């Protein structure tokens, strides 16, 4: 019985922690950025898409350079050891 009560208490506490801040921050639909319209949201989402596209591209370029250095080192070690 104690285990069930503790599980229910933990579940209710978790739900309260997740739900209470959302209700506290809801001030008639005005968030921390003020009133937002569709244009603001659209540009923000385009920014998120662009950020991840640029992030993937930059990280791929970095990985390519590191792989090239690794291959060059392996080639040099094989050449000097042979």
Short mmCIF file of C-alpha atoms in Angstrom, two decimals:
data_model
loop_
_atom_site.label_atom_id
_atom_site.label_comp_id
_atom_site.label_asym_id
_atom_site.label_seq_id
_atom_site.Cartn_x
_atom_site.Cartn_y
_atom_site.Cartn_z
CA UNK A 1 0.00 0.00 0.00
CA UNK A 2 2.85 2.36 0.82
CA UNK A 3 4.44 1.75 -2.58
CA UNK A 4 1.22 2.58 -4.42
CA UNK A 5 0.74 5.74 -2.37
CA UNK A 6 4.30 6.86 -3.10
CA UNK A 7 3.85 6.19 -6.82
CA UNK A 8 0.60 8.18 -6.92
CA UNK A 9 2.23 11.02 -4.98
CA UNK A 10 5.20 11.08 -7.36
CA UNK A 11 2.89 11.08 -10.39
CA UNK A 12 0.74 13.91 -9.02
CA UNK A 13 3.80 15.94 -8.07
CA UNK A 14 5.27 15.52 -11.55
CA UNK A 15 2.00 16.54 -13.21
CA UNK A 16 1.73 19.59 -10.98
CA UNK A 17 5.29 20.65 -11.75
CA UNK A 18 4.62 20.33 -15.48
CA UNK A 19 1.19 22.00 -15.55
CA UNK A 20 1.51 24.80 -12.98
CA UNK A 21 4.18 26.89 -14.78
CA UNK A 22 2.19 26.88 -18.01
CA UNK A 23 -0.88 28.25 -16.24
CA UNK A 24 1.17 30.80 -14.32
CA UNK A 25 2.84 32.15 -17.48
CA UNK A 26 -0.41 32.40 -19.46
CA UNK A 27 -1.33 36.08 -19.31
CA UNK A 28 -4.14 36.30 -21.87
CA UNK A 29 -1.91 34.86 -24.57
CA UNK A 30 0.83 37.46 -24.14
CA UNK A 31 4.19 35.79 -23.67
CA UNK A 32 7.58 37.22 -22.83
CA UNK A 33 7.97 38.46 -26.42
CA UNK A 34 4.70 40.38 -26.26
CA UNK A 35 1.87 39.80 -28.68
CA UNK A 36 3.02 37.74 -31.63
CA UNK A 37 1.39 37.32 -35.00
CA UNK A 38 1.72 34.77 -37.78
CA UNK A 39 4.52 36.66 -39.46
CA UNK A 40 6.68 36.62 -36.32
CA UNK A 41 6.13 32.89 -35.82
CA UNK A 42 6.83 32.15 -39.49
CA UNK A 43 10.14 34.01 -39.47
CA UNK A 44 11.13 32.40 -36.18
CA UNK A 45 10.46 28.94 -37.61
CA UNK A 46 12.40 29.78 -40.78
CA UNK A 47 15.26 30.83 -38.52
CA UNK A 48 15.15 27.50 -36.70
CA UNK A 49 15.17 25.62 -40.02
CA UNK A 50 18.10 27.71 -41.31
CA UNK A 51 20.02 27.22 -38.05
CA UNK A 52 19.84 23.45 -38.24
CA UNK A 53 20.66 23.38 -41.95
CA UNK A 54 23.75 25.53 -41.35
CA UNK A 55 24.69 23.50 -38.28
CA UNK A 56 24.60 20.21 -40.21
CA UNK A 57 26.61 21.71 -43.07
CA UNK A 58 29.30 23.17 -40.81
CA UNK A 59 29.63 20.02 -38.74
CA UNK A 60 29.90 17.92 -41.92
CA UNK A 61 32.68 20.16 -43.21
CA UNK A 62 34.52 19.88 -39.90
CA UNK A 63 34.18 16.10 -39.93
CA UNK A 64 35.47 15.96 -43.50
CA UNK A 65 38.55 17.96 -42.59
CA UNK A 66 39.23 15.80 -39.54
CA UNK A 67 38.86 12.62 -41.59
CA UNK A 68 41.27 13.99 -44.19
CA UNK A 69 43.83 14.73 -41.46
CA UNK A 70 43.38 11.25 -40.02
CA UNK A 71 43.86 9.63 -43.43
CA UNK A 72 46.96 11.75 -44.06
CA UNK A 73 48.46 10.70 -40.71
CA UNK A 74 47.76 7.04 -41.44
CA UNK A 75 49.35 7.38 -44.86
CA UNK A 76 52.42 9.08 -43.36
CA UNK A 77 52.79 6.43 -40.66
CA UNK A 78 52.49 3.63 -43.20
CA UNK A 79 55.04 5.33 -45.45
CA UNK A 80 57.58 5.88 -42.65
CA UNK A 81 57.14 2.44 -41.08
CA UNK A 82 57.54 0.54 -44.34
#
